[in-house]
XYZ file of C-alpha atoms in Angstrom:
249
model
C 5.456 -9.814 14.145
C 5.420 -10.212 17.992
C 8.720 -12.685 17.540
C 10.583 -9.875 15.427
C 9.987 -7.401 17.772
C 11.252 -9.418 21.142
C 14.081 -10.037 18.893
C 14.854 -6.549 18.083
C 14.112 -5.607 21.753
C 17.262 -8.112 23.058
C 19.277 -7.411 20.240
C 19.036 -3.314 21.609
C 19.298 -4.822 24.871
C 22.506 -6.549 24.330
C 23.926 -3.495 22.402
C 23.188 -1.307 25.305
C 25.206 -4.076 28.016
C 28.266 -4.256 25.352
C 28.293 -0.361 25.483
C 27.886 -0.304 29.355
C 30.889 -2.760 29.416
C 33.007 -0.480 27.268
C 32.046 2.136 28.867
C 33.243 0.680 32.408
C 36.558 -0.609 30.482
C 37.135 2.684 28.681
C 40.258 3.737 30.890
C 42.005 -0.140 29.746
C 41.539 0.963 26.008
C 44.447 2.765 24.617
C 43.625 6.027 22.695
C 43.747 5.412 18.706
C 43.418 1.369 19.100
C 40.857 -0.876 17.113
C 39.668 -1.436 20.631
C 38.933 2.425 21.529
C 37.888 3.033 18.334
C 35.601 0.261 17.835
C 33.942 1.475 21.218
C 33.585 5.258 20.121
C 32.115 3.209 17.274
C 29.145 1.547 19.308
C 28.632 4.226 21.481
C 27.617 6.516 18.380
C 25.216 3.896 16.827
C 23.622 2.514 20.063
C 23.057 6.897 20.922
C 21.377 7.189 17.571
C 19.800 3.716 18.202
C 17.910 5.044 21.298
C 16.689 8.321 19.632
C 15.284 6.038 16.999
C 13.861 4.023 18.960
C 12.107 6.697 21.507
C 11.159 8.539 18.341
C 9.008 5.669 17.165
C 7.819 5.154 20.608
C 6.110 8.575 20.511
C 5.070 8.139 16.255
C 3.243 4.521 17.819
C 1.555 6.691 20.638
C 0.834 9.401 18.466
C -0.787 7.299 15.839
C -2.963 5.606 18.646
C -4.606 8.932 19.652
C -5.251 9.694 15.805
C -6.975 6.674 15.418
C -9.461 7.018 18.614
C -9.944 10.826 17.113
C -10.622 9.229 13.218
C -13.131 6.743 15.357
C -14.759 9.559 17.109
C -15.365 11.966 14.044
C -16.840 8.371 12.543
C -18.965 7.788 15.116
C -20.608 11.387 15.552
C -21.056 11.504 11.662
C -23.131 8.148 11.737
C -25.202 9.246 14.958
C -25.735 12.516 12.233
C -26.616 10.584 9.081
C -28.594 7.834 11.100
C -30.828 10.902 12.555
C -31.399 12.689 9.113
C -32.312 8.947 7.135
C -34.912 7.891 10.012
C -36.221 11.188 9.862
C -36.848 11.332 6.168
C -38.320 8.036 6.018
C -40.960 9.228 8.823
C -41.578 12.449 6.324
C -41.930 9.460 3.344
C -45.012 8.443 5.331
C -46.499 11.735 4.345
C -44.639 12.358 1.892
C -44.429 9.288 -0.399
C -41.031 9.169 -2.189
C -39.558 11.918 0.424
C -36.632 9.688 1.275
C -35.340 8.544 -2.216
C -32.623 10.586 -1.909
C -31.589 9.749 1.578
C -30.845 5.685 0.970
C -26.983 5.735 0.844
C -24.959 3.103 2.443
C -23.193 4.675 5.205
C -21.131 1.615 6.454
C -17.207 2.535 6.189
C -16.052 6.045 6.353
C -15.446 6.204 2.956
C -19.272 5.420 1.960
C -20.412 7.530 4.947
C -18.564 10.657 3.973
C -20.225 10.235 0.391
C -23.487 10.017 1.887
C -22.996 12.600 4.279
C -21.886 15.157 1.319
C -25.006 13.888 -0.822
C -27.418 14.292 2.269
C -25.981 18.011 2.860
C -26.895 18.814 -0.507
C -30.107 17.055 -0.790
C -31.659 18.182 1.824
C -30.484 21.692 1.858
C -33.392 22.797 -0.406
C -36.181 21.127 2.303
C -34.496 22.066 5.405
C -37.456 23.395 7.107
C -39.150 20.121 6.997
C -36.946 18.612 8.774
C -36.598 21.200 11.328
C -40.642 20.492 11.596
C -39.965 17.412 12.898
C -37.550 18.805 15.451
C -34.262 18.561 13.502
C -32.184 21.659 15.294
C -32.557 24.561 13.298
C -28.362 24.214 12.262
C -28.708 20.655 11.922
C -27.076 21.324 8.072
C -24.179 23.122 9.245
C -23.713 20.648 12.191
C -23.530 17.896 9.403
C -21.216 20.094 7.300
C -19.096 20.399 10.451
C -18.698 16.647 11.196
C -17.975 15.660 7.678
C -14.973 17.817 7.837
C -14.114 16.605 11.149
C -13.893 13.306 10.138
C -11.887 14.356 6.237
C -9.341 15.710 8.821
C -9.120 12.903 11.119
C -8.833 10.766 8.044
C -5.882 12.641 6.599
C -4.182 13.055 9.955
C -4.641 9.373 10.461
C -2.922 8.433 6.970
C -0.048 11.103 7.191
C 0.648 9.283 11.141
C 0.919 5.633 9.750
C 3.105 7.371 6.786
C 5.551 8.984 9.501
C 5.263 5.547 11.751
C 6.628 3.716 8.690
C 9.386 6.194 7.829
C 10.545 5.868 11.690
C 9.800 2.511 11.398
C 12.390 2.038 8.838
C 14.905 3.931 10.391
C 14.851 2.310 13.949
C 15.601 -0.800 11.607
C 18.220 1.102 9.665
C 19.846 2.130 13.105
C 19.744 -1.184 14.318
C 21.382 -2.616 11.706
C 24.468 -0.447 11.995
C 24.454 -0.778 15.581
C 24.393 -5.075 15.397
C 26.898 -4.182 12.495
C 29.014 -1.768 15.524
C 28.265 -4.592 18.053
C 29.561 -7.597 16.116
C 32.983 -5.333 15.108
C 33.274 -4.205 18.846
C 33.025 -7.969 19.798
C 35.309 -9.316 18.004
C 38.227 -6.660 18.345
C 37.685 -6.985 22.326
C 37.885 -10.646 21.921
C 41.156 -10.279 19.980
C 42.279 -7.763 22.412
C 42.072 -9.434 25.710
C 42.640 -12.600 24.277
C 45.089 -13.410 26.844
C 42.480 -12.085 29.667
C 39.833 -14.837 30.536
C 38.385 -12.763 33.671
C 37.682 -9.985 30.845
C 36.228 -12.230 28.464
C 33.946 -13.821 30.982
C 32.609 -10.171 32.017
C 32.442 -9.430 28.346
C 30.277 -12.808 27.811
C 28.071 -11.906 30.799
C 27.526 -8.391 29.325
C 26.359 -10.277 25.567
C 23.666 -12.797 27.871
C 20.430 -11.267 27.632
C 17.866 -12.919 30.354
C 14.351 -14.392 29.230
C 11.957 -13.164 31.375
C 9.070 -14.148 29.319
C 10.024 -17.791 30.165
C 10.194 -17.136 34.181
C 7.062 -15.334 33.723
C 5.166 -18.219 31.893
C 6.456 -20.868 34.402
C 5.625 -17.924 37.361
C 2.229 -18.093 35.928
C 1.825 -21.882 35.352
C 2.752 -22.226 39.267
C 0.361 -19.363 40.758
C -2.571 -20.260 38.491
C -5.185 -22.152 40.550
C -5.462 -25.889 39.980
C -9.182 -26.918 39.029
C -9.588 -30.607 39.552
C -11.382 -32.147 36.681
C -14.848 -32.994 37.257
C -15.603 -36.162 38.876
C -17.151 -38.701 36.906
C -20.004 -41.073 38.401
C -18.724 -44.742 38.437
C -21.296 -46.935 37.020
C -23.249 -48.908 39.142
C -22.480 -52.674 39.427
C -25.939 -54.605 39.601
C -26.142 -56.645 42.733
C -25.420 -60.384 42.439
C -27.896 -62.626 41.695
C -28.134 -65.799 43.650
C -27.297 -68.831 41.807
C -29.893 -71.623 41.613
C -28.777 -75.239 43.231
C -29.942 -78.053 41.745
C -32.286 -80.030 43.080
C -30.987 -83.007 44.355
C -33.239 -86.205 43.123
């Protein structure tokens, strides 16, 4: 995924430099030509190109902020449902078989929202004893309010990563005519200015797209502090032992 996307990010960039290079040749382009119209061309799809592609900008952002709001609502419901079990089962120790209704599984939204809709109706009938043992008074309603919370952020969350992959889809639908624009704009210039190598060279400088991610790795491979490996102890050579003479006889 991370390689399509730097591909798709130089493939806009280059369609933005051919436009800019158009754009600066515009006045060499003879009204009605393949050339001019090829440009008028490019400069349409690379305009509807960046709308698409600022559009899903906002759709990504926007989808980021419903999921820390769908994480939230999660996380207050638990803290709710967490109070309300540990409570019962400290009434069960009075009250033998008190919390049989309160032993859901409340791990994943899904699960917790069940239990959180059983627990509201379970324990609507015995409400004052948990307010005995210092539930707040609204503690129901406060429950009823953060299961709803949390249905919302659910559905807002789903309908945001159903509008990210409709914009999704057209930012690749825009791109495709633009590469499409790009490739037909190349090609006619080429032809046109055939005869016109200073033109062609500006025209290849405006297609090379720079990799900064490269500079930036070797950047960081050059500032990055050298550790030297950790010494290792030589092993110790046993001192020489003196050689016996013989005796002479």
């Amino acid at each position: 995924m991370k390689r399509k996307i730097t591909t798709e990010l130089k493939q806009f960039k280059k369609l933005g430099q051919m436009c800019d290079f158009g754009t600066a040749n515009r006045d060499r382009l003879a009204p009605g030509t393949p050339a001019a119209e090829s440009l008028a061309a490019l400069t349409t799809t690379v305009s509807d190109l960046k709308t698409a592609t600022a559009t899903q900008a906002s759709l990504k952002n926007r989808l980021r902020e419903l999921l820390r709001a769908k994480i939230d609502a999660s996380r207050a419901l638990r803290e709710d449902m967490e109070s309300i079990y540990y409570t019962a089962q400290a009434i069960a120790r009075q009250q033998p078989g008190f919390d049989d209704k309160f032993h859901m599984s409340f791990f994943g939204d899904t699960k917790m929202l069940t239990a959180g809709r059983s627990a509201l109706k379970d324990a609507a009938p015995v409400a004052d004893v948990f307010v005995k043992h210092a539930l707040p008074p609204d503690f129901l309603n406060t429950l009823k309010n953060k299961i709803q919370k949390l249905e919302q952020a659910r559905a807002e969350y789903a309908n945001g990563k159903t509008a990210c992959t409709l914009g999704q889809g057209t930012l690749e639908e825009s791109l495709a005519k633009g590469l499409a624009a790009g490739s037909a704009f190349d090609a006619i210039i080429r032809n046109t200015f055939r005869d016109d190598p200073v033109t062609l060279a500006a025209l290849d400088d405006a297609c090379r797209v720079p990799r900064p991610s490269a500079k930036k790795k070797q950047d960081a491979t050059q500032t990055a502090p050298q550790t030297a490996p950790p010494s290792v102890p030589q092993p110790t050579q046993p001192p020489p032992q003196p050689q016996a003479h013989a005796q002479s006889a």
